[in-house]
mmCIF file of C-alpha atoms in Angstrom:
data_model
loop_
_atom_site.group_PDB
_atom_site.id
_atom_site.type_symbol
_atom_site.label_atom_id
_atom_site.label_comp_id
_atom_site.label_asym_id
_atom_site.label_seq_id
_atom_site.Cartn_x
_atom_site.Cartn_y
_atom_site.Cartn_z
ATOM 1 C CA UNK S 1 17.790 -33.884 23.924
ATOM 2 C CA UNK S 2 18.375 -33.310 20.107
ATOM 3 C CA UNK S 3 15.662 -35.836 18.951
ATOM 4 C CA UNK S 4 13.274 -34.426 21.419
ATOM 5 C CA UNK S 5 13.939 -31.567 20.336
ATOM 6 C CA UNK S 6 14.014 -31.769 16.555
ATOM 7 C CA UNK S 7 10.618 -33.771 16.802
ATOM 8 C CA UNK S 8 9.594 -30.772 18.988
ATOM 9 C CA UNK S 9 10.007 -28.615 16.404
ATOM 10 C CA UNK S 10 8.199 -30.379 13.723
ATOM 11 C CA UNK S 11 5.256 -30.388 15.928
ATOM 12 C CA UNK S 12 5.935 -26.572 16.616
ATOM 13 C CA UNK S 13 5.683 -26.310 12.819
ATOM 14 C CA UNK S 14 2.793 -27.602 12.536
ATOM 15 C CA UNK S 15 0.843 -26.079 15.677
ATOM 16 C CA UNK S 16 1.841 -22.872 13.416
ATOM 17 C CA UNK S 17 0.759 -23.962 9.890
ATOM 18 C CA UNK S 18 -2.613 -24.881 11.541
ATOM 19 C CA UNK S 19 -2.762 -21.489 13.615
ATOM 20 C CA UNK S 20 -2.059 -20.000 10.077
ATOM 21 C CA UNK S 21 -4.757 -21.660 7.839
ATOM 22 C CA UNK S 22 -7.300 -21.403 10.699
ATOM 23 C CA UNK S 23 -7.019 -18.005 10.245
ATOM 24 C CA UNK S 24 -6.611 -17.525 14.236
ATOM 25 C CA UNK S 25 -3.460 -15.439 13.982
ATOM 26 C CA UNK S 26 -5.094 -12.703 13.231
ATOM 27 C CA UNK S 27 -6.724 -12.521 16.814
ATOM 28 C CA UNK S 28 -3.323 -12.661 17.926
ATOM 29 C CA UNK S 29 -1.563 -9.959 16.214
ATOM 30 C CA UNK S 30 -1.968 -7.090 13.779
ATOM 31 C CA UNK S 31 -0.631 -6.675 10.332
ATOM 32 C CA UNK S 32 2.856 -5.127 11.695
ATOM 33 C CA UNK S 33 2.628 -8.086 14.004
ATOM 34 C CA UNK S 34 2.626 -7.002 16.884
ATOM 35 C CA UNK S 35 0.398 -9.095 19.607
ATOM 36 C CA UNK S 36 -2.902 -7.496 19.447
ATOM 37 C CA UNK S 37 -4.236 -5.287 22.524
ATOM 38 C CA UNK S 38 -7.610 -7.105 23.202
ATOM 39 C CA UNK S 39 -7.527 -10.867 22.932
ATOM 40 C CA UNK S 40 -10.584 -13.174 22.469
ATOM 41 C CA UNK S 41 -11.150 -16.699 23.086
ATOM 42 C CA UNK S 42 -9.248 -17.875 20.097
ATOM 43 C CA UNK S 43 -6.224 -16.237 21.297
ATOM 44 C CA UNK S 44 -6.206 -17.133 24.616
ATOM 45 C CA UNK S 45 -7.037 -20.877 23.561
ATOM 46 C CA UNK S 46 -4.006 -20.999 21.037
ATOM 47 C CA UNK S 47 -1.729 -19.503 23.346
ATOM 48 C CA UNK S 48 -2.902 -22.098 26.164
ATOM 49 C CA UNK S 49 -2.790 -25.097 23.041
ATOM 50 C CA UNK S 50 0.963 -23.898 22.901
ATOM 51 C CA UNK S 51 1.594 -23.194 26.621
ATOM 52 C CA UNK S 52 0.497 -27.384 26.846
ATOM 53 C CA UNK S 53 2.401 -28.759 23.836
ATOM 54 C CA UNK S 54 5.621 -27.200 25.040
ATOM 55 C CA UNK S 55 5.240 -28.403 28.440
ATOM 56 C CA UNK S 56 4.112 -31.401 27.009
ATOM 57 C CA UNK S 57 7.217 -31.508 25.106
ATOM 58 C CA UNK S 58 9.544 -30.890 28.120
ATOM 59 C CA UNK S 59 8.048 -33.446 30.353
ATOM 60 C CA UNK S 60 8.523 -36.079 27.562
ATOM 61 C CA UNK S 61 12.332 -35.085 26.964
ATOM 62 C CA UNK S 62 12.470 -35.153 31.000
ATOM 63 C CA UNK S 63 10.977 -38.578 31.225
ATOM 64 C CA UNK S 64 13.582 -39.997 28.417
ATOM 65 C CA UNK S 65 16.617 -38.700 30.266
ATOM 66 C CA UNK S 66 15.497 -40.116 33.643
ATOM 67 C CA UNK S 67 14.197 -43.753 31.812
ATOM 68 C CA UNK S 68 17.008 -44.184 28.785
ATOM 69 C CA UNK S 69 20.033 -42.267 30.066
ATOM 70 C CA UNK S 70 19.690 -41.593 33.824
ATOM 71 C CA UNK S 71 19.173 -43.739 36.794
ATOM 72 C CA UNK S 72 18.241 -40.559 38.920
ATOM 73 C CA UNK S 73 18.969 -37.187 37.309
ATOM 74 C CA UNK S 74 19.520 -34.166 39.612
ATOM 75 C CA UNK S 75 17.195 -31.689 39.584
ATOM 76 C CA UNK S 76 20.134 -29.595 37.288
ATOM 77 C CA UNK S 77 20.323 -32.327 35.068
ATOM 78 C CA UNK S 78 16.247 -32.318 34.849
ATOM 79 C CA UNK S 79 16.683 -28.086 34.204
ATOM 80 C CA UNK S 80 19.409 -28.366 31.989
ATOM 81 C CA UNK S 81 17.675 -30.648 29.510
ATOM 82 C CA UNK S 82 14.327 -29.389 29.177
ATOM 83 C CA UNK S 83 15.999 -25.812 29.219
ATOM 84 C CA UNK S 84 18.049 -27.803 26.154
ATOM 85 C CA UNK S 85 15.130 -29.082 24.335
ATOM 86 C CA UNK S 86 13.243 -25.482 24.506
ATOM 87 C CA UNK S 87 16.005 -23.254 23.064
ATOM 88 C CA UNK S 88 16.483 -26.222 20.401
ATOM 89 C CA UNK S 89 13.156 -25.134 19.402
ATOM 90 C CA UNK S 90 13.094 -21.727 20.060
ATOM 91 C CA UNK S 91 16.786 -21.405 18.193
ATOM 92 C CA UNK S 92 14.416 -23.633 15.169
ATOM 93 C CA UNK S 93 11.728 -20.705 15.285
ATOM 94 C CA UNK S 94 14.636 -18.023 15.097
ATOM 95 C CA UNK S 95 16.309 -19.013 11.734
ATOM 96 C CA UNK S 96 14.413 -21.605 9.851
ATOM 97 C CA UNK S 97 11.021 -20.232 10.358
ATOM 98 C CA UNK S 98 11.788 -16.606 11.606
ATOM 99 C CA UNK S 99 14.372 -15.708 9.038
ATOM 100 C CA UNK S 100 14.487 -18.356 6.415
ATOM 101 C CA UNK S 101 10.703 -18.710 6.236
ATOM 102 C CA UNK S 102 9.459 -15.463 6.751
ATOM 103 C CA UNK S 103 12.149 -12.924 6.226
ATOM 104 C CA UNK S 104 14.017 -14.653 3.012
ATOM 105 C CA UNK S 105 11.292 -16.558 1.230
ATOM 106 C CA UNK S 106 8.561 -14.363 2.034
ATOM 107 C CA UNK S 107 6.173 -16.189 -0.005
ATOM 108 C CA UNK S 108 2.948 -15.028 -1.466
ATOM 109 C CA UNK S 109 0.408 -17.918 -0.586
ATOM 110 C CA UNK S 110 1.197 -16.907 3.039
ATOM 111 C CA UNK S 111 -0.325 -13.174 2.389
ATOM 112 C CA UNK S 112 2.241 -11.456 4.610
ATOM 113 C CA UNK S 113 2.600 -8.248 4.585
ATOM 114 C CA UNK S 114 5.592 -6.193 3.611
ATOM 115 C CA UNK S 115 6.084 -4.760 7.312
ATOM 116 C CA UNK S 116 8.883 -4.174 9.383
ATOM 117 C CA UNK S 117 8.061 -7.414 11.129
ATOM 118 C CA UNK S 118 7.523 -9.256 8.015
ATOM 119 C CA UNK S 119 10.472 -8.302 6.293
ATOM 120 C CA UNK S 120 13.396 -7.792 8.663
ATOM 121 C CA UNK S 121 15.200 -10.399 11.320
ATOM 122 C CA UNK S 122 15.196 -7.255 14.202
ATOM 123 C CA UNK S 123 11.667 -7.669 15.465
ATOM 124 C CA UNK S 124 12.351 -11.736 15.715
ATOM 125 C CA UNK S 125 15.763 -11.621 17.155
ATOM 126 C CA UNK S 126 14.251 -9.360 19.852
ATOM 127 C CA UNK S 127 11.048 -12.065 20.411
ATOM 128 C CA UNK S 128 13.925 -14.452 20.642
ATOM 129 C CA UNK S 129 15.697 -12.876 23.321
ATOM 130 C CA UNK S 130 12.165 -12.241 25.326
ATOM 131 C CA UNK S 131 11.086 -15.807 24.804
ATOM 132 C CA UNK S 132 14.395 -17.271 27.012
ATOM 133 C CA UNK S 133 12.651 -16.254 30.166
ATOM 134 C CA UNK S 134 9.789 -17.873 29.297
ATOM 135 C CA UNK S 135 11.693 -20.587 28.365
ATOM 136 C CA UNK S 136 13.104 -20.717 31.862
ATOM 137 C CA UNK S 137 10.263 -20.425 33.338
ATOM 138 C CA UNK S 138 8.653 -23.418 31.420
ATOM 139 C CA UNK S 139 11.900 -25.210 32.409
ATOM 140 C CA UNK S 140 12.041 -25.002 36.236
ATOM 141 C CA UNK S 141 8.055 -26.293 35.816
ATOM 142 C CA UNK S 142 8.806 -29.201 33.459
ATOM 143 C CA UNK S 143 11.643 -29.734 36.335
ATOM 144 C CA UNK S 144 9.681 -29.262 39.315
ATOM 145 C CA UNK S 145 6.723 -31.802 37.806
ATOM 146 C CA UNK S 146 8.563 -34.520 36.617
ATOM 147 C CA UNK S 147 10.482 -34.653 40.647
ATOM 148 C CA UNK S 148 6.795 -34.834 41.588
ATOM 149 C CA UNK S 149 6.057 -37.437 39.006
ATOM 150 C CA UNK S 150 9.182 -39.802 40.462
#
């Protein structure tokens, strides 16, 4: 679960550098960042780019517990470890990229602006704790595909 999800967060990292330098964020949110109120095709298609490399990601740690560590994993087992590998990466978002990133560093060749959101852990720890029903969410389908998948 760890490797999946430390290699899940790399490739997190790097679906958001590229969403950065593409310049798509900014159909996504504002300059306070908050999500924006109409959405156009870019932001739809990055949010469905992510919606697929997460699942992605828990259907890979799902098929590496059931073909390296599990003859049959349970359905709870299944759960458990792509519910694992997602707040692995969420948990990565929080503090390395959230706080340390963002918050701390703040640095200039990312143009941020000196906003609440921008500035101050609050508005991320609060993201954080809305993302873990998503995250459950994304979980029970990871779970409920790879049964179907067996």
């Amino acid at each position: 679960m760890l490797i999946v999800g430390a290699i899940g967060s790399g490739l997190f990292t790097c679906f958001l550098a590229l969403f950065a330098i593409s310049g798509w964020v900014k159909y996504l949110r504002d300059e306070a960042g908050r999500f924006q109120k109409k959405w156009n095709w870019k932001a739809v298609s990055s949010v469905f780019i992510f919606i697929v490399l997460l699942l992605g990601i828990l259907l890979w740690g799902n098929n590496r517990l059931g073909l390296y560590y599990m003859d049959n994993p349970t359905s709870i087992a299944l759960f458990l470890n792509a519910f694992g590998i997602f707040f692995f990466i969420h948990l990565f978002d929080l503090i390395i990229i959230d706080y340390f990133l963002i918050v701390k560093w703040h640095p200039k060749f990312l143009n941020l602006p000196d906003t609440e959101y921008y500035t101050t852990i609050k508005p991320h720890f609060i993201g954080f704790v809305r993302g873990l029903p998503f995250g459950i969410i994304g979980s029970i389908l990871a779970t409920a595909i790879s049964i179907i998948m067996t």
